[in-house]
Tab-separated table of C-alpha atoms in Angstrom:
chain	number	residue	atom	x	y	z
W	1	MET	CA	-31.475	23.759	22.105
W	2	LEU	CA	-28.782	26.072	23.452
W	3	GLN	CA	-26.745	23.073	24.595
W	4	ASN	CA	-26.926	21.611	21.097
W	5	ILE	CA	-25.696	24.851	19.564
W	6	SER	CA	-22.818	25.157	22.030
W	7	LYS	CA	-21.777	21.607	21.111
W	8	LEU	CA	-21.772	22.633	17.464
W	9	PHE	CA	-19.440	25.535	18.207
W	10	ARG	CA	-17.216	23.285	20.279
W	11	ASN	CA	-16.550	21.222	17.163
W	12	CYS	CA	-14.679	24.008	15.452
W	13	GLY	CA	-11.629	24.071	17.704
W	14	HIS	CA	-9.543	27.118	17.013
W	15	ARG	CA	-11.574	28.327	14.037
W	16	PHE	CA	-13.946	31.120	15.033
W	17	LEU	CA	-17.468	30.341	13.824
W	18	LEU	CA	-19.582	33.097	15.337
W	19	PRO	CA	-19.221	35.947	12.781
W	20	LYS	CA	-21.539	34.002	10.443
W	21	PHE	CA	-24.384	34.138	12.938
W	22	PRO	CA	-25.602	37.705	13.678
W	23	MET	CA	-26.151	38.356	17.339
W	24	SER	CA	-29.850	39.035	16.898
W	25	THR	CA	-30.554	35.500	15.665
W	26	LEU	CA	-28.543	33.947	18.484
W	27	GLU	CA	-30.533	35.899	21.029
W	28	SER	CA	-33.751	34.884	19.361
W	29	ILE	CA	-32.704	31.222	19.432
W	30	GLU	CA	-32.076	31.475	23.146
W	31	SER	CA	-35.474	33.010	23.729
W	32	ASN	CA	-37.741	30.990	21.489
W	33	PRO	CA	-36.321	28.671	18.828
W	34	LEU	CA	-39.525	28.369	16.797
W	35	ASP	CA	-39.822	32.134	16.296
W	36	SER	CA	-36.195	32.718	15.215
W	37	GLU	CA	-35.221	34.060	11.801
W	38	LEU	CA	-33.165	30.955	11.107
W	39	VAL	CA	-36.158	28.630	11.158
W	40	PRO	CA	-38.901	30.084	8.932
W	41	PRO	CA	-42.473	29.009	9.613
W	42	SER	CA	-42.728	27.177	6.265
W	43	SER	CA	-40.200	24.540	7.353
W	44	SER	CA	-41.038	24.284	11.014
W	45	LEU	CA	-39.162	22.170	13.482
W	46	ALA	CA	-42.109	19.807	13.497
W	47	LYS	CA	-40.780	18.605	10.124
W	48	SER	CA	-37.575	17.595	11.858
W	49	GLN	CA	-39.341	14.435	12.964
W	50	ASN	CA	-38.667	13.076	9.472
W	51	PHE	CA	-34.962	13.792	9.761
W	52	LYS	CA	-34.382	12.167	13.113
W	53	ARG	CA	-31.424	9.898	12.488
W	54	LYS	CA	-30.882	6.572	14.124
W	55	LEU	CA	-27.188	6.220	14.939
W	56	GLU	CA	-25.975	2.640	14.759
W	57	PHE	CA	-23.130	1.201	16.858
W	58	MET	CA	-23.459	4.057	19.323
W	59	PRO	CA	-21.132	3.642	22.334
W	60	PRO	CA	-22.817	4.735	25.573
W	61	ASN	CA	-20.063	7.128	26.620
W	62	MET	CA	-20.162	9.177	23.419
W	63	GLU	CA	-22.451	12.055	22.535
W	64	PRO	CA	-23.507	12.622	18.956
W	65	LYS	CA	-22.179	15.523	16.904
W	66	GLN	CA	-24.683	17.930	15.380
W	67	ALA	CA	-25.021	19.752	12.112
W	68	TRP	CA	-27.695	21.771	10.357
W	69	LEU	CA	-29.756	20.293	7.574
W	70	GLU	CA	-29.836	22.981	4.887
W	71	ASN	CA	-31.512	23.463	1.528
W	72	LEU	CA	-30.410	24.336	-1.998
W	73	ASN	CA	-33.746	25.734	-3.186
W	74	THR	CA	-32.951	29.323	-2.277
W	75	THR	CA	-29.783	31.372	-2.563
W	76	ASP	CA	-29.776	32.142	1.155
W	77	GLU	CA	-29.543	29.162	3.444
W	78	GLU	CA	-32.635	27.858	5.173
W	79	LYS	CA	-31.873	25.706	8.161
W	80	ILE	CA	-34.483	22.991	8.203
W	81	SER	CA	-33.475	20.970	11.241
W	82	ILE	CA	-30.585	19.744	13.337
W	83	LEU	CA	-29.136	16.371	12.466
W	84	GLU	CA	-27.250	14.093	14.781
W	85	LEU	CA	-24.007	12.662	13.423
W	86	HIS	CA	-22.061	9.693	14.729
W	87	PRO	CA	-19.046	10.821	16.794
W	88	GLN	CA	-16.780	8.013	15.585
W	89	VAL	CA	-17.186	9.212	11.982
W	90	PHE	CA	-17.604	12.960	12.436
W	91	GLY	CA	-16.014	13.559	15.820
W	92	SER	CA	-12.847	11.519	15.782
W	93	MET	CA	-9.435	12.880	16.661
W	94	PRO	CA	-7.935	14.913	13.783
W	95	ARG	CA	-4.991	12.704	12.817
W	96	ILE	CA	-2.854	14.832	10.498
W	97	ASP	CA	-0.347	12.027	10.075
W	98	VAL	CA	-3.058	9.629	8.944
W	99	ILE	CA	-4.401	12.208	6.500
W	100	HIS	CA	-0.875	12.670	5.145
W	101	LYS	CA	-0.444	8.916	4.696
W	102	ASN	CA	-3.725	8.647	2.841
W	103	VAL	CA	-2.923	11.554	0.531
W	104	ARG	CA	0.550	10.140	-0.144
W	105	TRP	CA	-0.927	6.723	-0.893
W	106	GLN	CA	-3.500	8.185	-3.273
W	107	THR	CA	-0.852	10.108	-5.210
W	108	LEU	CA	1.623	7.252	-5.406
W	109	TYR	CA	-0.194	3.940	-5.708
W	110	GLY	CA	-1.250	4.557	-9.303
W	111	ARG	CA	1.997	6.197	-10.356
W	112	MET	CA	3.721	4.487	-13.201
W	113	ASP	CA	7.065	5.237	-14.798
W	114	LEU	CA	7.186	3.793	-18.309
W	115	ARG	CA	10.399	5.465	-19.414
W	116	GLN	CA	12.939	3.129	-20.903
W	117	ALA	CA	16.422	3.785	-22.171
W	118	ALA	CA	17.500	1.194	-24.733
W	119	SER	CA	20.401	-0.968	-23.660
W	120	ARG	CA	23.158	-2.050	-26.032
W	121	ALA	CA	21.331	-5.324	-26.678
W	122	GLU	CA	18.125	-3.608	-27.755
W	123	LEU	CA	19.600	-1.277	-30.324
W	124	PRO	CA	19.892	-2.301	-33.955
W	125	GLY	CA	23.268	-3.409	-35.213
W	126	GLY	CA	26.226	-3.536	-32.904
W	127	GLY	CA	27.227	-7.098	-33.750
W	128	ARG	CA	30.319	-6.425	-35.760
W	129	LYS	CA	33.681	-5.380	-34.387
W	130	PRO	CA	34.037	-1.749	-35.605
W	131	TRP	CA	37.774	-1.983	-36.386
W	132	PRO	CA	40.492	-4.569	-35.790
W	133	GLN	CA	41.863	-5.102	-32.324
W	134	LYS	CA	45.420	-4.121	-33.087
W	135	GLY	CA	47.359	-2.057	-35.541
W	136	LEU	CA	45.263	1.116	-35.921
W	137	GLY	CA	46.360	2.932	-32.783
W	138	ARG	CA	42.698	3.380	-31.804
W	139	ALA	CA	41.040	2.157	-28.622
W	140	ARG	CA	39.799	-1.401	-28.770
W	141	HIS	CA	36.054	-1.901	-29.170
W	142	GLY	CA	33.752	-4.775	-29.830
W	143	SER	CA	30.493	-3.066	-30.715
W	144	ASN	CA	29.450	0.342	-31.884
W	145	ARG	CA	26.377	0.227	-29.599
W	146	SER	CA	28.315	0.026	-26.342
W	147	PRO	CA	27.609	2.745	-23.748
W	148	LEU	CA	30.958	4.334	-24.575
W	149	PHE	CA	29.819	5.152	-28.076
W	150	TYR	CA	27.769	8.090	-29.244
W	151	ASN	CA	24.286	6.707	-30.106
W	152	GLY	CA	25.127	3.630	-28.088
W	153	GLY	CA	22.956	1.961	-25.473
W	154	LYS	CA	22.452	3.249	-21.954
W	155	ALA	CA	23.998	0.956	-19.350
W	156	HIS	CA	21.997	1.911	-16.227
W	157	GLY	CA	19.182	4.013	-17.538
W	158	PRO	CA	15.503	3.952	-16.597
W	159	ARG	CA	14.000	0.539	-17.255
W	160	ALA	CA	10.275	0.159	-17.690
W	161	PRO	CA	7.911	-0.742	-16.131
W	162	LYS	CA	8.556	0.949	-12.808
W	163	SER	CA	5.690	1.254	-10.374
W	164	TYR	CA	5.268	2.962	-7.026
W	165	PHE	CA	2.326	0.816	-6.041
W	166	TYR	CA	1.609	-0.100	-2.438
W	167	MET	CA	-1.547	-0.572	-0.399
W	168	LEU	CA	-2.254	1.225	2.831
W	169	PRO	CA	-3.721	-0.977	5.558
W	170	TYR	CA	-7.497	-1.143	5.314
W	171	ASP	CA	-8.149	0.311	8.754
W	172	LEU	CA	-5.792	3.196	8.070
W	173	ARG	CA	-7.818	4.110	4.994
W	174	VAL	CA	-11.043	3.937	6.982
W	175	LEU	CA	-9.416	6.097	9.664
W	176	GLY	CA	-8.303	8.559	6.986
W	177	LEU	CA	-11.893	9.028	5.846
W	178	THR	CA	-13.283	9.422	9.357
W	179	THR	CA	-10.589	11.844	10.434
W	180	THR	CA	-10.989	13.999	7.304
W	181	LEU	CA	-14.758	14.130	7.747
W	182	SER	CA	-14.237	15.147	11.379
W	183	VAL	CA	-11.825	17.875	10.331
W	184	LYS	CA	-14.280	19.140	7.699
W	185	LEU	CA	-17.097	19.317	10.244
W	186	ALA	CA	-14.927	20.956	12.877
W	187	GLN	CA	-13.713	23.611	10.447
W	188	ASP	CA	-17.225	24.453	9.294
W	189	ASP	CA	-16.565	23.124	5.797
W	190	LEU	CA	-19.199	20.394	5.889
W	191	HIS	CA	-22.797	21.110	4.910
W	192	ILE	CA	-25.655	18.650	4.714
W	193	VAL	CA	-28.538	19.289	2.327
W	194	GLU	CA	-31.774	17.476	1.657
W	195	SER	CA	-30.992	16.809	-1.983
W	196	LEU	CA	-29.159	18.330	-4.942
W	197	ASP	CA	-32.367	19.595	-6.611
W	198	ILE	CA	-32.137	23.235	-7.618
W	199	PRO	CA	-34.860	25.346	-9.285
W	200	THR	CA	-32.874	26.445	-12.359
W	201	ASP	CA	-30.014	25.112	-14.466
W	202	ASP	CA	-28.397	28.531	-14.465
W	203	GLN	CA	-24.667	28.619	-13.686
W	204	GLN	CA	-25.092	31.996	-11.976
W	205	TYR	CA	-27.552	30.547	-9.456
W	206	ILE	CA	-24.965	28.189	-7.993
W	207	GLU	CA	-22.262	30.859	-8.011
W	208	GLU	CA	-24.534	33.318	-6.180
W	209	LEU	CA	-25.557	30.623	-3.729
W	210	VAL	CA	-21.964	29.756	-2.880
W	211	GLN	CA	-21.075	33.447	-2.567
W	212	ALA	CA	-24.047	34.270	-0.343
W	213	ARG	CA	-23.449	31.366	2.013
W	214	MET	CA	-19.701	32.091	2.135
W	215	TRP	CA	-18.836	28.579	1.094
W	216	GLY	CA	-15.273	28.069	-0.101
W	217	PRO	CA	-14.095	28.875	-3.600
W	218	SER	CA	-14.280	25.170	-4.462
W	219	VAL	CA	-17.229	22.966	-3.532
W	220	LEU	CA	-17.676	19.218	-3.753
W	221	PHE	CA	-21.282	18.042	-3.972
W	222	VAL	CA	-21.755	14.413	-2.952
W	223	ASP	CA	-24.910	12.408	-3.604
W	224	GLU	CA	-25.595	8.746	-3.015
W	225	GLN	CA	-25.941	7.527	-6.603
W	226	ASP	CA	-23.862	8.497	-9.621
W	227	VAL	CA	-26.783	9.882	-11.637
W	228	MET	CA	-27.341	13.461	-10.519
W	229	PRO	CA	-30.355	15.742	-11.029
W	230	GLU	CA	-30.355	17.484	-14.400
W	231	ASN	CA	-30.338	21.086	-13.183
W	232	ILE	CA	-27.264	20.854	-11.003
W	233	THR	CA	-25.278	18.974	-13.647
W	234	LYS	CA	-25.988	21.726	-16.176
W	235	ALA	CA	-25.275	24.478	-13.665
W	236	THR	CA	-21.918	23.080	-12.544
W	237	GLU	CA	-20.798	21.776	-15.933
W	238	ASN	CA	-18.545	24.662	-16.896
W	239	THR	CA	-17.280	25.565	-13.446
W	240	ARG	CA	-14.322	23.331	-12.815
W	241	HIS	CA	-14.157	24.005	-9.081
W	242	PHE	CA	-17.749	22.883	-8.445
W	243	ASN	CA	-17.702	19.136	-8.766
W	244	LEU	CA	-20.262	16.383	-8.370
W	245	MET	CA	-19.344	13.020	-6.951
W	246	PRO	CA	-21.161	9.847	-5.923
W	247	ALA	CA	-20.780	8.591	-2.359
W	248	TYR	CA	-18.567	5.678	-3.360
W	249	GLY	CA	-16.157	8.120	-4.978
W	250	LEU	CA	-15.481	10.096	-1.814
W	251	ASN	CA	-11.799	10.220	-0.877
W	252	VAL	CA	-9.370	12.112	1.333
W	253	PHE	CA	-7.572	13.886	-1.533
W	254	SER	CA	-10.763	15.359	-2.996
W	255	MET	CA	-12.037	16.401	0.418
W	256	LEU	CA	-8.825	18.342	1.001
W	257	LYS	CA	-8.664	19.765	-2.526
W	258	HIS	CA	-12.186	21.215	-2.358
W	259	ASP	CA	-12.727	23.794	0.358
W	260	THR	CA	-16.343	22.909	1.086
W	261	LEU	CA	-17.994	19.510	1.189
W	262	VAL	CA	-21.746	19.294	0.642
W	263	LEU	CA	-23.411	15.960	1.392
W	264	THR	CA	-26.981	15.004	0.715
W	265	LEU	CA	-28.890	13.183	3.427
W	266	ALA	CA	-28.826	9.949	1.439
W	267	ALA	CA	-25.066	10.236	0.897
W	268	LEU	CA	-24.538	10.959	4.586
W	269	ASN	CA	-26.499	7.850	5.569
W	270	ARG	CA	-24.579	5.695	3.112
W	271	ILE	CA	-21.124	6.993	4.088
W	272	GLU	CA	-21.802	6.787	7.810
W	273	HIS	CA	-23.228	3.275	7.518
W	274	GLN	CA	-20.272	1.972	5.482
W	275	LEU	CA	-17.632	3.530	7.712
W	276	LEU	CA	-19.262	2.326	10.929
W	277	LEU	CA	-19.643	-1.148	9.458
W	278	ASN	CA	-15.937	-1.268	8.656
W	279	ILE	CA	-14.950	0.041	12.075
W	280	HIS	CA	-17.113	-2.351	14.064
W	281	ARG	CA	-17.438	-5.611	12.208
W	282	ASN	CA	-15.467	-8.740	12.876
W	283	LYS	CA	-13.334	-9.189	9.816
W	284	ASN	CA	-11.594	-12.516	10.455
W	285	GLY	CA	-8.565	-11.411	8.443
W	286	LYS	CA	-10.523	-10.949	5.204
W	287	HIS	CA	-10.850	-7.182	5.327
W	288	GLN	CA	-8.490	-6.435	2.501
W	289	PHE	CA	-7.928	-8.855	-0.287
W	290	ARG	CA	-4.718	-8.741	-2.237
W	291	TYR	CA	-5.101	-7.829	-5.865
W	292	MET	CA	-4.388	-11.025	-7.784
W	293	PRO	CA	-4.206	-10.523	-11.537
W	294	SER	CA	-4.806	-13.828	-13.256
W	295	HIS	CA	-2.195	-15.040	-15.695
W	296	HIS	CA	-3.243	-18.641	-16.160
F	1	MET	CA	20.899	61.543	-5.534
F	2	ASN	CA	22.764	60.614	-2.367
F	3	SER	CA	26.024	58.747	-2.256
F	4	LEU	CA	24.311	55.429	-1.610
F	5	THR	CA	22.187	55.506	-4.741
F	6	LYS	CA	25.184	56.793	-6.703
F	7	LEU	CA	27.137	53.785	-5.508
F	8	CYS	CA	24.300	51.477	-6.422
F	9	THR	CA	24.044	52.815	-9.973
F	10	ASN	CA	27.792	52.670	-10.336
F	11	THR	CA	27.951	49.098	-9.175
F	12	LEU	CA	25.043	48.113	-11.409
F	13	SER	CA	26.720	49.623	-14.406
F	14	ILE	CA	29.833	47.646	-13.520
F	15	ALA	CA	27.711	44.557	-13.070
F	16	ARG	CA	26.347	44.840	-16.559
F	17	VAL	CA	29.890	44.282	-17.753
F	18	LEU	CA	31.169	41.900	-15.087
F	19	HIS	CA	27.887	40.006	-14.411
F	20	LYS	CA	28.794	40.027	-10.745
F	21	VAL	CA	28.324	42.455	-7.883
F	22	CYS	CA	31.114	41.925	-5.387
F	23	ILE	CA	32.681	44.837	-3.557
F	24	GLN	CA	34.682	45.171	-0.438
F	25	VAL	CA	32.669	46.929	2.225
F	26	SER	CA	33.489	48.231	5.640
F	27	ARG	CA	31.546	47.136	8.665
F	28	THR	CA	29.283	50.079	9.395
F	29	CYS	CA	28.215	51.589	6.065
F	30	VAL	CA	28.271	51.089	2.336
F	31	SER	CA	29.228	54.629	1.291
F	32	LYS	CA	32.568	55.070	-0.406
F	33	THR	CA	34.893	57.602	1.229
F	34	ALA	CA	38.637	58.200	1.088
F	35	LEU	CA	39.053	57.017	4.664
F	36	ASP	CA	37.304	53.714	4.058
F	37	GLN	CA	39.693	50.826	4.083
F	38	PRO	CA	38.937	47.170	3.550
F	39	PRO	CA	38.090	45.533	6.893
F	40	ARG	CA	40.886	43.891	8.886
F	41	TRP	CA	39.056	40.599	9.135
F	42	ARG	CA	38.045	38.201	6.411
F	43	HIS	CA	40.953	39.243	4.276
F	44	GLY	CA	40.238	38.669	0.615
F	45	TYR	CA	36.552	38.087	1.226
F	46	LYS	CA	34.302	39.886	-1.224
F	47	VAL	CA	30.788	40.609	-0.051
F	48	LYS	CA	28.176	39.713	-2.638
F	49	LEU	CA	25.634	42.474	-2.341
F	50	HIS	CA	23.314	41.134	-4.968
F	51	ARG	CA	22.408	37.554	-5.626
F	52	GLY	CA	20.445	35.884	-8.315
F	53	LEU	CA	19.222	37.574	-11.434
F	54	LEU	CA	20.238	41.176	-11.870
F	55	PRO	CA	17.417	43.700	-11.921
F	56	ARG	CA	16.173	44.981	-15.243
F	57	LEU	CA	16.846	48.654	-15.716
F	58	PRO	CA	14.002	50.725	-17.200
F	59	ASP	CA	15.780	51.410	-20.490
F	60	GLU	CA	16.730	47.793	-21.080
F	61	LYS	CA	15.314	46.472	-24.313
F	62	THR	CA	16.618	42.917	-24.323
F	63	PRO	CA	14.220	40.494	-22.581
F	64	LEU	CA	15.254	37.927	-19.998
F	65	PRO	CA	16.521	34.702	-21.573
F	66	MET	CA	13.843	32.610	-19.877
F	67	PRO	CA	10.200	31.808	-20.626
F	68	VAL	CA	7.426	33.860	-19.058
F	69	TYR	CA	5.995	32.035	-16.033
F	70	LYS	CA	2.566	30.556	-16.640
F	71	PRO	CA	0.916	28.947	-13.603
F	72	SER	CA	-0.524	25.481	-14.189
F	73	ASN	CA	-4.293	24.986	-14.060
F	74	ALA	CA	-5.129	23.113	-10.878
F	75	TRP	CA	-8.732	22.517	-11.960
F	76	THR	CA	-8.472	20.507	-15.157
F	77	PRO	CA	-11.015	17.644	-15.140
F	78	GLN	CA	-8.301	15.122	-14.342
F	79	LYS	CA	-6.809	17.124	-11.484
F	80	ALA	CA	-10.159	18.225	-10.053
F	81	LEU	CA	-11.402	14.665	-9.590
F	82	PHE	CA	-8.069	13.042	-8.808
F	83	GLY	CA	-8.368	10.065	-6.482
F	84	GLN	CA	-12.098	9.749	-6.995
F	85	ASN	CA	-12.704	6.026	-6.564
F	86	ASP	CA	-9.789	5.096	-4.355
F	87	TYR	CA	-12.020	4.116	-1.421
F	88	ILE	CA	-14.574	2.226	-3.474
F	89	ASP	CA	-14.016	-1.012	-1.579
F	90	ILE	CA	-14.847	0.794	1.687
F	91	LEU	CA	-17.703	3.035	0.556
F	92	GLY	CA	-19.016	1.064	-2.389
F	93	ASN	CA	-18.734	-2.483	-3.673
F	94	GLU	CA	-16.393	-4.511	-1.482
F	95	GLU	CA	-15.290	-6.765	-4.283
F	96	ILE	CA	-13.656	-4.037	-6.353
F	97	HIS	CA	-10.002	-3.505	-5.551
F	98	PRO	CA	-9.102	0.168	-6.176
F	99	VAL	CA	-6.001	-0.713	-8.169
F	100	SER	CA	-8.163	-2.438	-10.782
F	101	LEU	CA	-9.559	1.028	-11.591
F	102	GLN	CA	-6.119	2.365	-12.499
F	103	TYR	CA	-6.778	2.196	-16.230
F	104	HIS	CA	-3.717	4.253	-17.141
F	105	VAL	CA	-1.465	1.528	-15.739
F	106	PRO	CA	-0.741	-1.289	-18.241
F	107	PHE	CA	-2.588	-4.412	-17.148
F	108	TYR	CA	0.575	-6.450	-16.817
F	109	ALA	CA	1.919	-4.005	-14.207
F	110	ARG	CA	-1.255	-3.370	-12.230
F	111	GLY	CA	-0.954	-4.083	-8.523
F	112	MET	CA	2.690	-5.002	-8.910
F	113	LYS	CA	5.769	-3.450	-7.421
F	114	GLY	CA	9.287	-4.717	-7.606
F	115	ASN	CA	12.674	-4.326	-9.142
F	116	GLU	CA	13.104	-4.619	-12.905
F	117	PHE	CA	13.691	-8.380	-12.817
F	118	LYS	CA	10.474	-9.062	-10.852
F	119	MET	CA	8.425	-6.741	-13.042
F	120	LEU	CA	9.719	-8.368	-16.248
F	121	LEU	CA	9.028	-11.875	-14.981
F	122	HIS	CA	5.491	-10.854	-14.054
F	123	LYS	CA	5.073	-9.138	-17.417
F	124	LYS	CA	6.188	-12.309	-19.208
F	125	LYS	CA	3.655	-14.411	-17.291
F	126	MET	CA	0.840	-11.957	-18.001
F	127	LEU	CA	1.602	-11.525	-21.702
F	128	GLY	CA	2.855	-14.945	-22.649
F	129	ASN	CA	0.083	-17.225	-21.436
F	130	ASN	CA	-3.145	-15.458	-22.326
F	131	THR	CA	-2.344	-13.067	-25.117
F	132	ASP	CA	-0.968	-13.051	-28.658
F	133	TYR	CA	1.938	-10.848	-27.699
F	134	LYS	CA	4.435	-13.467	-28.868
F	135	THR	CA	3.106	-13.508	-32.408
F	136	LEU	CA	2.149	-9.834	-32.659
F	137	ASN	CA	5.350	-8.392	-31.207
F	138	PRO	CA	8.030	-11.003	-31.878
F	139	LYS	CA	10.961	-8.645	-31.503
F	140	LYS	CA	9.719	-7.182	-28.207
F	141	TRP	CA	9.047	-10.692	-26.898
F	142	ASP	CA	12.587	-11.693	-27.797
F	143	MET	CA	14.002	-8.599	-26.158
F	144	LEU	CA	11.958	-9.308	-23.010
F	145	ASN	CA	13.348	-12.827	-22.789
F	146	LYS	CA	16.832	-11.605	-23.531
F	147	ARG	CA	16.672	-9.028	-20.770
F	148	ILE	CA	15.314	-11.560	-18.264
F	149	LYS	CA	18.140	-13.970	-19.110
F	150	PHE	CA	20.754	-11.230	-18.827
F	151	LEU	CA	19.404	-9.935	-15.498
F	152	GLY	CA	19.247	-13.433	-14.046
F	153	ARG	CA	22.882	-14.012	-14.881
F	154	TRP	CA	24.009	-10.532	-13.843
F	155	LEU	CA	22.198	-10.548	-10.500
F	156	ASN	CA	23.448	-14.017	-9.610
F	157	ARG	CA	27.042	-13.661	-10.766
F	158	LYS	CA	27.866	-9.963	-10.661
F	159	THR	CA	25.992	-8.555	-7.682
F	160	LYS	CA	25.810	-9.311	-4.007
F	161	SER	CA	22.454	-10.429	-2.664
F	162	ASN	CA	20.175	-8.055	-0.749
F	163	LEU	CA	21.646	-4.961	-2.324
F	164	THR	CA	18.657	-3.310	-3.941
F	165	LYS	CA	20.633	-0.273	-5.068
F	166	GLN	CA	22.366	-2.244	-7.753
F	167	LEU	CA	19.122	-2.667	-9.636
């Protein structure tokens, strides 16, 4: 038990985790884990049998990462059991450059510039010679919509449609997700809960909960499916920095924008399974299909 | 009020008229005395003591000629959930390409990047074959064709190849 806890602290790198845990509880964990304040008798460790996770594609030289399974029923956190997380998803090297590439891709690939400055051909009129070539002493012109004229066309202005689209390599996007999840776990910003069921639909309940547990100002709750329990949707409706997201919607930008990431067990299983599948399977060159809009 | 603050107020009152604070200072101190001469180096150089906007004095009634700063809201619904389904082909259904969820991008430009000529050719293919764009927007269709014709001629006759800066 002590070894598992020391591994958990080792995840955090330079960030100092200990102030959250009062010394008395640490001592009690060392002495007798079942009698500690962190694990109340109602949710005994015997229940943890149900939460034992089977890690797929587990290389023999790697040890699993560990995180607490918490609850959302009470304002103060109740640690139900310790979960094992796959090291390739939650313990990979924090690649800041890969995270940067993913964030840049997310901001740019949908960017569209639809500004257009009308050229001399697109403006009305401009077919007639404004005044004769010779005799007037004025400069010679052929059209009153040339770029030289006031209200004339723009020669080299912005021309729509301009896109900044590009696709990041598939494996780099997968790596972006794994590295961001690892960073979140290491910096104590990742919390795993049983489910998003809360007792009331009161907005204050969630705010007090986040305050009491010292979660970040902004929290991202991730569940497996896109239909969320009624109470949490009502409670987080008006708070713009508490957001709900399905597992398929998880992305590097949102994980960095929100300080804390809260995953349900179902979401964790789904995300881990999908990421491990994409890391380990034999793709035969079909891992990313090019977007082919049909115009036939 | 010591000599330094006196000098400051004097210079500020000058600045109100001149809109500039440039005085010749000696090396060691800013105070003005009879013995102070301009330094023997950097002849003609005027030290700018104050840069940027001049400070507002307490009795000033005219406001600054610029709008009051209002920070943007980083948590609007669009900004809060930005990038939500970008990894849907990894974490969700494999057959959905994330660019097909970019609904704000016009369908003829989705998943496409290129110079103006390429984009217009692609746009013509997308709009001309399957839609009624030709009959519903005759002028825009004509302009599209006109621009494609012009660019083809211009790129082939007036520009060197492989110089992307010219377009």
